[in-house]
Amino acid sequence: MTHPSVLVASNIVKDLGHGAGSVRALKGVSLDLRAGELTLLMGPSGSGKTTLLSILGCILTPTEGTLTVAGNSTSGLNAEALADLRRRHVGFIFQSYNLFPTLTAEENVRLALDVRGERGADVAARAQRALQQVGLGHRMKSYPGNMSGGEQQRVAVARAIAGKPSVILADEPTAALDSENGNAVMELLSEIASGVGAEHAVLAVTHDPRTMKYADRILKIEDGRIVGEERRPDGVDTIHQIARGKKRKTDAKS
Amino acid sequence: MTFTLAFRNLFHDRVRLAVTLIGILFAIVLIAVQLGLYLGARQIIASPIDHANGDVWIMGYGNKNFEEAQPINQRARFVALSTPGVASVIPMITSFVDWKKPDGGTANIVLVGADPEDGAMVPWNIVEGDTTALGTRDAVIVDKTYLEDLGIKTVNEIAQVNGSRVRVVGLTDGIRSFTTTPFVFTTLPRARSLLGLGPDQISYALVRLDPGASSDAVSAALQARLPDLQVLTKSEFRMRSLNYWMLSTGAGVALIGGAILGLIVGTVIVAQTLYSSTKDHLNEFATLRALGSSTGYIHKVILAQAALSAALGYVLGMIIAMLIIFVTESMALPLPIIMTGGLAVLLFGLTLFMCAVSAIAAISKVTRIDPAMVFAR
């Protein structure tokens, strides 16, 4: 089943710097992200991955081209309007987790909801559900400093999904993690993309080849251009889908 | 969550918190003491006028304050008495004069002569003896704050004013003088005699009004009828005395200047610490911005941090200021430091203002923050 596009970028051009020192970081990138899919954006250093991610996340504005997020065009929006679009439709996962060290895991997730203006009685419960979803139900009151890198990244994932955004953008989510924790985080992202209702489109920027087995689709970027796209053929499961299938069989037998 | 985040940011770095609180505390104590002294000075300056029983004051031209009065002829009394709205006119004398201590040495005093039965100015806060004793021979009443200055230990001691014998028959408490020159109270005839004034000379004619009469209207009528003299309402004379001592002498300016200096120093210290705290948490603020927070949300965090610092610093500063006031009060210093409810509220307002101004630099920093920096770590 093909899900609708929740993010569409057309002919995105981005110049960084001014005047003679200006560099064209993106040279006409077009792509779309669909709910239910985990897309990897892979490319060498300096290829424009992070610049593209910043534009798709409404942090930077393109020099040319158009971007539509959850049906909203970003053209002509000022910084505050872009921030509004981010908080309503985009979840971020950062390479260095970017958790608030003075807040507990639960407070870090609640903060993301608070930023969205969600302050009802159920906010704590929603934060707790998000942490349970990433397997951290037992670490809600822990501070980031007392958690492993993998746990911190899972808190960051919980923070990204708590507000149920249309798009989740992850910047090198496994770069700071060992193989085991890296796999756990990618499994989580894959599960989030293909989970119940397939609500989220997930894009992860990475140069880690270990992550490829989790992808529904891989975009390759070089020198500011998308130079290749691989899509997992229909009927071929990702590692995560295979694992989930095995678990279902085991559950059925028992 | 903005308050939680502000609170945690603040308490995360205890050393910086301590520096911030010391900055605010320093400012509060300095401002409280300076403004307290200012209020104390105002109270002392206005106190004799407030305690005098006159709605309108008739005096010589050029009188700048209560203590330094030019002699006037008491015929003015009779002119005043025939003016509509005037109920009574009471004469009073004040003058700087020398006091010779019993054991030798002299001091300058302000002699106040008024008859207690007229009620122009009855010594108040009497702690030993009473005003009826002023009717006895050579009687004067002094304030116990100045006993040492006057060379007196207790009542019934003998001294000299302008070469004439006087006997201390009573003591007041807390009637202080802004110039630190002690007030010495006696009767009108005795004051005339001690100062060598003629029987028709007085310093002031205090006018009491008929019920319902307007002090402004009566004052204007009296001024028209007494063009060679100065006629002021009580509030006008009070303001003139305050202006003279507080502004013309520069004393008030120095006290207010000290308070402003405290405000500036406090603002600089708090601004510096708040700015460096914001810089340290810049990546967190960039993360908040990347998560979609509005700039207003981030400003709220910084302002909450500033407000928390203000509240904590204010409480600590007021505790220290009250201790200083308590200690100086017990020492009965010539110039009291006064803390009123209004001053406490003003100080809290100034603290909040100081912290809000201090937050401007930090707010300006985060307003320019680029959320893309979260990808650059």
mmCIF file of N, CA, C and O in Angstrom, chain B residues 61-132:
data_model
loop_
_atom_site.group_PDB
_atom_site.id
_atom_site.type_symbol
_atom_site.label_atom_id
_atom_site.label_comp_id
_atom_site.label_asym_id
_atom_site.label_seq_id
_atom_site.Cartn_x
_atom_site.Cartn_y
_atom_site.Cartn_z
ATOM 1 N N TYR B 61 10.813 86.853 55.415
ATOM 2 C CA TYR B 61 11.180 86.496 54.053
ATOM 3 C C TYR B 61 12.564 85.834 54.031
ATOM 4 O O TYR B 61 13.448 86.216 54.780
ATOM 5 N N GLY B 62 12.713 84.837 53.214
ATOM 6 C CA GLY B 62 14.025 84.201 53.083
ATOM 7 C C GLY B 62 14.219 83.013 53.999
ATOM 8 O O GLY B 62 15.267 82.372 53.950
ATOM 9 N N ASN B 63 13.221 82.687 54.830
ATOM 10 C CA ASN B 63 13.335 81.480 55.670
ATOM 11 C C ASN B 63 13.417 80.237 54.788
ATOM 12 O O ASN B 63 12.506 79.990 54.000
ATOM 13 N N LYS B 64 14.488 79.506 54.942
ATOM 14 C CA LYS B 64 14.642 78.333 54.065
ATOM 15 C C LYS B 64 14.233 77.046 54.762
ATOM 16 O O LYS B 64 13.988 76.031 54.127
ATOM 17 N N ASN B 65 14.250 77.086 56.100
ATOM 18 C CA ASN B 65 13.936 75.857 56.835
ATOM 19 C C ASN B 65 13.466 76.219 58.228
ATOM 20 O O ASN B 65 13.485 77.391 58.616
ATOM 21 N N PHE B 66 13.036 75.198 58.977
ATOM 22 C CA PHE B 66 12.467 75.422 60.301
ATOM 23 C C PHE B 66 13.489 76.027 61.267
ATOM 24 O O PHE B 66 13.181 76.927 62.036
ATOM 25 N N GLU B 67 14.723 75.529 61.214
ATOM 26 C CA GLU B 67 15.717 75.887 62.240
ATOM 27 C C GLU B 67 16.215 77.337 62.110
ATOM 28 O O GLU B 67 16.423 78.010 63.108
ATOM 29 N N GLU B 68 16.419 77.776 60.862
ATOM 30 C CA GLU B 68 17.017 79.098 60.659
ATOM 31 C C GLU B 68 15.926 80.136 60.365
ATOM 32 O O GLU B 68 15.599 80.365 59.208
ATOM 33 N N ALA B 69 15.368 80.709 61.419
ATOM 34 C CA ALA B 69 14.262 81.661 61.234
ATOM 35 C C ALA B 69 14.707 83.089 61.560
ATOM 36 O O ALA B 69 15.393 83.304 62.548
ATOM 37 N N GLN B 70 14.301 84.013 60.706
ATOM 38 C CA GLN B 70 14.570 85.437 60.984
ATOM 39 C C GLN B 70 13.504 85.936 61.963
ATOM 40 O O GLN B 70 12.332 85.582 61.838
ATOM 41 N N PRO B 71 13.917 86.806 62.927
ATOM 42 C CA PRO B 71 12.901 87.340 63.854
ATOM 43 C C PRO B 71 11.904 88.239 63.108
ATOM 44 O O PRO B 71 12.296 88.956 62.186
ATOM 45 N N ILE B 72 10.639 88.148 63.516
ATOM 46 C CA ILE B 72 9.603 89.031 62.945
ATOM 47 C C ILE B 72 8.871 89.700 64.105
ATOM 48 O O ILE B 72 8.956 89.250 65.255
ATOM 49 N N ASN B 73 8.155 90.769 63.780
ATOM 50 C CA ASN B 73 7.414 91.472 64.821
ATOM 51 C C ASN B 73 6.067 90.785 65.018
ATOM 52 O O ASN B 73 5.381 90.464 64.051
ATOM 53 N N GLN B 74 5.710 90.633 66.296
ATOM 54 C CA GLN B 74 4.491 89.847 66.523
ATOM 55 C C GLN B 74 3.201 90.638 66.281
ATOM 56 O O GLN B 74 2.116 90.106 66.490
ATOM 57 N N ARG B 75 3.353 91.847 65.766
ATOM 58 C CA ARG B 75 2.143 92.561 65.333
ATOM 59 C C ARG B 75 1.434 91.815 64.215
ATOM 60 O O ARG B 75 0.234 91.922 64.031
ATOM 61 N N ALA B 76 2.219 91.028 63.490
ATOM 62 C CA ALA B 76 1.636 90.211 62.420
ATOM 63 C C ALA B 76 0.532 89.309 62.960
ATOM 64 O O ALA B 76 -0.435 88.993 62.266
ATOM 65 N N ARG B 77 0.677 88.921 64.219
ATOM 66 C CA ARG B 77 -0.350 88.074 64.842
ATOM 67 C C ARG B 77 -1.717 88.745 64.801
ATOM 68 O O ARG B 77 -2.723 88.117 64.512
ATOM 69 N N PHE B 78 -1.692 90.024 65.130
ATOM 70 C CA PHE B 78 -2.980 90.730 65.255
ATOM 71 C C PHE B 78 -3.612 90.965 63.882
ATOM 72 O O PHE B 78 -4.820 90.899 63.728
ATOM 73 N N VAL B 79 -2.749 91.217 62.909
ATOM 74 C CA VAL B 79 -3.272 91.334 61.533
ATOM 75 C C VAL B 79 -3.898 90.008 61.126
ATOM 76 O O VAL B 79 -4.993 89.956 60.565
ATOM 77 N N ALA B 80 -3.194 88.926 61.461
ATOM 78 C CA ALA B 80 -3.683 87.594 61.071
ATOM 79 C C ALA B 80 -5.009 87.290 61.765
ATOM 80 O O ALA B 80 -5.938 86.743 61.162
ATOM 81 N N LEU B 81 -5.078 87.653 63.041
ATOM 82 C CA LEU B 81 -6.291 87.317 63.810
ATOM 83 C C LEU B 81 -7.541 87.978 63.244
ATOM 84 O O LEU B 81 -8.646 87.461 63.395
ATOM 85 N N SER B 82 -7.353 89.111 62.552
ATOM 86 C CA SER B 82 -8.518 89.798 61.997
ATOM 87 C C SER B 82 -8.845 89.326 60.574
ATOM 88 O O SER B 82 -9.685 89.894 59.902
ATOM 89 N N THR B 83 -8.152 88.271 60.142
ATOM 90 C CA THR B 83 -8.388 87.759 58.786
ATOM 91 C C THR B 83 -9.454 86.654 58.836
ATOM 92 O O THR B 83 -9.383 85.756 59.696
ATOM 93 N N PRO B 84 -10.428 86.686 57.922
ATOM 94 C CA PRO B 84 -11.473 85.647 57.926
ATOM 95 C C PRO B 84 -10.867 84.253 57.761
ATOM 96 O O PRO B 84 -9.935 84.065 56.980
ATOM 97 N N GLY B 85 -11.412 83.295 58.555
ATOM 98 C CA GLY B 85 -10.931 81.900 58.459
ATOM 99 C C GLY B 85 -9.873 81.582 59.493
ATOM 100 O O GLY B 85 -9.525 80.423 59.689
ATOM 101 N N VAL B 86 -9.351 82.604 60.172
ATOM 102 C CA VAL B 86 -8.300 82.354 61.166
ATOM 103 C C VAL B 86 -8.950 82.177 62.541
ATOM 104 O O VAL B 86 -9.695 83.046 63.005
ATOM 105 N N ALA B 87 -8.651 81.038 63.202
ATOM 106 C CA ALA B 87 -9.225 80.771 64.523
ATOM 107 C C ALA B 87 -8.306 81.311 65.611
ATOM 108 O O ALA B 87 -8.767 81.931 66.578
ATOM 109 N N SER B 88 -7.009 81.066 65.466
ATOM 110 C CA SER B 88 -6.058 81.567 66.462
ATOM 111 C C SER B 88 -4.680 81.675 65.830
ATOM 112 O O SER B 88 -4.413 81.066 64.786
ATOM 113 N N VAL B 89 -3.812 82.447 66.464
ATOM 114 C CA VAL B 89 -2.443 82.619 65.968
ATOM 115 C C VAL B 89 -1.499 82.468 67.166
ATOM 116 O O VAL B 89 -1.667 83.150 68.178
ATOM 117 N N ILE B 90 -0.563 81.531 67.054
ATOM 118 C CA ILE B 90 0.295 81.222 68.198
ATOM 119 C C ILE B 90 1.745 81.582 67.848
ATOM 120 O O ILE B 90 2.244 81.172 66.794
ATOM 121 N N PRO B 91 2.409 82.324 68.717
ATOM 122 C CA PRO B 91 3.794 82.688 68.430
ATOM 123 C C PRO B 91 4.762 81.569 68.817
ATOM 124 O O PRO B 91 4.506 80.786 69.732
ATOM 125 N N MET B 92 5.874 81.511 68.104
ATOM 126 C CA MET B 92 6.895 80.515 68.411
ATOM 127 C C MET B 92 8.255 81.099 68.031
ATOM 128 O O MET B 92 8.367 81.913 67.108
ATOM 129 N N ILE B 93 9.289 80.643 68.745
ATOM 130 C CA ILE B 93 10.647 81.125 68.467
ATOM 131 C C ILE B 93 11.559 79.929 68.225
ATOM 132 O O ILE B 93 11.468 78.913 68.943
ATOM 133 N N THR B 94 12.385 80.010 67.201
ATOM 134 C CA THR B 94 13.468 79.025 67.040
ATOM 135 C C THR B 94 14.730 79.796 66.667
ATOM 136 O O THR B 94 14.660 80.781 65.925
ATOM 137 N N SER B 95 15.847 79.290 67.173
ATOM 138 C CA SER B 95 17.106 79.944 66.805
ATOM 139 C C SER B 95 18.297 79.062 67.179
ATOM 140 O O SER B 95 18.243 78.316 68.160
ATOM 141 N N PHE B 96 19.335 79.121 66.356
ATOM 142 C CA PHE B 96 20.599 78.484 66.725
ATOM 143 C C PHE B 96 21.241 79.320 67.834
ATOM 144 O O PHE B 96 21.232 80.557 67.779
ATOM 145 N N VAL B 97 21.792 78.666 68.824
ATOM 146 C CA VAL B 97 22.417 79.368 69.938
ATOM 147 C C VAL B 97 23.432 78.437 70.603
ATOM 148 O O VAL B 97 23.370 77.217 70.414
ATOM 149 N N ASP B 98 24.345 79.021 71.392
ATOM 150 C CA ASP B 98 25.362 78.200 72.061
ATOM 151 C C ASP B 98 24.851 77.620 73.382
ATOM 152 O O ASP B 98 24.128 78.277 74.131
ATOM 153 N N TRP B 99 25.270 76.414 73.645
ATOM 154 C CA TRP B 99 24.955 75.700 74.889
ATOM 155 C C TRP B 99 26.281 75.437 75.589
ATOM 156 O O TRP B 99 27.200 74.870 74.991
ATOM 157 N N LYS B 100 26.389 75.875 76.845
ATOM 158 C CA LYS B 100 27.617 75.619 77.588
ATOM 159 C C LYS B 100 27.399 74.406 78.491
ATOM 160 O O LYS B 100 26.470 74.393 79.317
ATOM 161 N N LYS B 101 28.257 73.403 78.328
ATOM 162 C CA LYS B 101 28.086 72.145 79.068
ATOM 163 C C LYS B 101 28.461 72.347 80.538
ATOM 164 O O LYS B 101 29.305 73.202 80.851
ATOM 165 N N PRO B 102 27.884 71.566 81.445
ATOM 166 C CA PRO B 102 28.182 71.718 82.871
ATOM 167 C C PRO B 102 29.668 71.553 83.173
ATOM 168 O O PRO B 102 30.201 72.245 84.033
ATOM 169 N N ASP B 103 30.314 70.658 82.445
ATOM 170 C CA ASP B 103 31.738 70.405 82.721
ATOM 171 C C ASP B 103 32.653 71.169 81.767
ATOM 172 O O ASP B 103 33.827 70.804 81.614
ATOM 173 N N GLY B 104 32.125 72.191 81.136
ATOM 174 C CA GLY B 104 32.949 72.981 80.210
ATOM 175 C C GLY B 104 32.743 72.537 78.786
ATOM 176 O O GLY B 104 32.219 71.440 78.523
ATOM 177 N N GLY B 105 33.099 73.407 77.878
ATOM 178 C CA GLY B 105 32.904 73.104 76.466
ATOM 179 C C GLY B 105 31.544 73.599 76.004
ATOM 180 O O GLY B 105 30.632 73.812 76.821
ATOM 181 N N THR B 106 31.415 73.829 74.723
ATOM 182 C CA THR B 106 30.144 74.338 74.193
ATOM 183 C C THR B 106 29.639 73.451 73.060
ATOM 184 O O THR B 106 30.397 72.688 72.453
ATOM 185 N N ALA B 107 28.371 73.590 72.810
ATOM 186 C CA ALA B 107 27.739 72.891 71.675
ATOM 187 C C ALA B 107 26.728 73.841 71.069
ATOM 188 O O ALA B 107 26.234 74.749 71.756
ATOM 189 N N ASN B 108 26.454 73.646 69.799
ATOM 190 C CA ASN B 108 25.432 74.450 69.136
ATOM 191 C C ASN B 108 24.089 73.746 69.302
ATOM 192 O O ASN B 108 24.018 72.512 69.165
ATOM 193 N N ILE B 109 23.049 74.516 69.623
ATOM 194 C CA ILE B 109 21.714 73.901 69.750
ATOM 195 C C ILE B 109 20.698 74.716 68.953
ATOM 196 O O ILE B 109 20.989 75.837 68.544
ATOM 197 N N VAL B 110 19.506 74.118 68.753
ATOM 198 C CA VAL B 110 18.376 74.878 68.201
ATOM 199 C C VAL B 110 17.395 75.048 69.354
ATOM 200 O O VAL B 110 16.828 74.070 69.846
ATOM 201 N N LEU B 111 17.255 76.270 69.820
ATOM 202 C CA LEU B 111 16.332 76.545 70.926
ATOM 203 C C LEU B 111 14.932 76.757 70.344
ATOM 204 O O LEU B 111 14.750 77.544 69.417
ATOM 205 N N VAL B 112 13.966 76.008 70.886
ATOM 206 C CA VAL B 112 12.579 76.130 70.426
ATOM 207 C C VAL B 112 11.765 76.672 71.590
ATOM 208 O O VAL B 112 11.668 76.026 72.642
ATOM 209 N N GLY B 113 11.198 77.848 71.400
ATOM 210 C CA GLY B 113 10.401 78.439 72.462
ATOM 211 C C GLY B 113 8.943 78.500 72.077
ATOM 212 O O GLY B 113 8.581 79.130 71.081
ATOM 213 N N ALA B 114 8.118 77.806 72.851
ATOM 214 C CA ALA B 114 6.662 77.832 72.616
ATOM 215 C C ALA B 114 5.993 77.491 73.929
ATOM 216 O O ALA B 114 6.509 76.655 74.683
ATOM 217 N N ASP B 115 4.884 78.117 74.173
ATOM 218 C CA ASP B 115 4.196 77.828 75.431
ATOM 219 C C ASP B 115 3.364 76.558 75.300
ATOM 220 O O ASP B 115 2.515 76.463 74.408
ATOM 221 N N PRO B 116 3.600 75.584 76.195
ATOM 222 C CA PRO B 116 2.873 74.308 76.077
ATOM 223 C C PRO B 116 1.363 74.491 76.113
ATOM 224 O O PRO B 116 0.631 73.798 75.412
ATOM 225 N N GLU B 117 0.899 75.464 76.895
ATOM 226 C CA GLU B 117 -0.551 75.641 76.991
ATOM 227 C C GLU B 117 -1.152 76.177 75.685
ATOM 228 O O GLU B 117 -2.321 75.965 75.399
ATOM 229 N N ASP B 118 -0.326 76.860 74.869
ATOM 230 C CA ASP B 118 -0.797 77.317 73.549
ATOM 231 C C ASP B 118 -0.837 76.162 72.566
ATOM 232 O O ASP B 118 -1.554 76.202 71.571
ATOM 233 N N GLY B 119 0.018 75.200 72.808
ATOM 234 C CA GLY B 119 0.047 74.010 71.953
ATOM 235 C C GLY B 119 0.704 74.227 70.612
ATOM 236 O O GLY B 119 0.498 73.442 69.675
ATOM 237 N N ALA B 120 1.495 75.293 70.449
ATOM 238 C CA ALA B 120 2.152 75.511 69.148
ATOM 239 C C ALA B 120 3.101 74.365 68.834
ATOM 240 O O ALA B 120 3.072 73.783 67.756
ATOM 241 N N MET B 121 3.967 74.048 69.802
ATOM 242 C CA MET B 121 4.821 72.885 69.647
ATOM 243 C C MET B 121 5.167 72.334 71.022
ATOM 244 O O MET B 121 5.976 72.908 71.745
ATOM 245 N N VAL B 122 4.507 71.248 71.363
ATOM 246 C CA VAL B 122 4.736 70.615 72.654
ATOM 247 C C VAL B 122 5.754 69.488 72.431
ATOM 248 O O VAL B 122 5.585 68.696 71.500
ATOM 249 N N PRO B 123 6.829 69.444 73.234
ATOM 250 C CA PRO B 123 7.772 68.342 73.036
ATOM 251 C C PRO B 123 7.048 66.992 73.081
ATOM 252 O O PRO B 123 6.209 66.775 73.955
ATOM 253 N N TRP B 124 7.358 66.132 72.133
ATOM 254 C CA TRP B 124 6.662 64.844 72.051
ATOM 255 C C TRP B 124 7.637 63.718 72.438
ATOM 256 O O TRP B 124 8.828 63.970 72.632
ATOM 257 N N ASN B 125 7.097 62.537 72.558
ATOM 258 C CA ASN B 125 7.898 61.361 72.971
ATOM 259 C C ASN B 125 8.666 61.631 74.269
ATOM 260 O O ASN B 125 9.856 61.339 74.367
ATOM 261 N N ILE B 126 7.970 62.168 75.259
ATOM 262 C CA ILE B 126 8.648 62.449 76.537
ATOM 263 C C ILE B 126 8.832 61.136 77.305
ATOM 264 O O ILE B 126 7.876 60.360 77.468
ATOM 265 N N VAL B 127 10.051 60.866 77.709
ATOM 266 C CA VAL B 127 10.325 59.607 78.417
ATOM 267 C C VAL B 127 10.678 59.876 79.892
ATOM 268 O O VAL B 127 10.735 58.947 80.694
ATOM 269 N N GLU B 128 10.960 61.103 80.235
ATOM 270 C CA GLU B 128 11.244 61.440 81.633
ATOM 271 C C GLU B 128 10.790 62.884 81.878
ATOM 272 O O GLU B 128 11.033 63.766 81.050
ATOM 273 N N GLY B 129 10.108 63.108 83.033
ATOM 274 C CA GLY B 129 9.566 64.425 83.326
ATOM 275 C C GLY B 129 8.308 64.670 82.505
ATOM 276 O O GLY B 129 7.797 63.738 81.857
ATOM 277 N N ASP B 130 7.773 65.908 82.541
ATOM 278 C CA ASP B 130 6.652 66.225 81.654
ATOM 279 C C ASP B 130 6.641 67.709 81.329
ATOM 280 O O ASP B 130 7.384 68.495 81.929
ATOM 281 N N THR B 131 5.775 68.079 80.389
ATOM 282 C CA THR B 131 5.818 69.450 79.844
ATOM 283 C C THR B 131 5.422 70.491 80.871
ATOM 284 O O THR B 131 5.808 71.652 80.747
ATOM 285 N N THR B 132 4.649 70.095 81.888
ATOM 286 C CA THR B 132 4.251 71.093 82.891
ATOM 287 C C THR B 132 5.469 71.607 83.655
ATOM 288 O O THR B 132 5.474 72.746 84.140
#
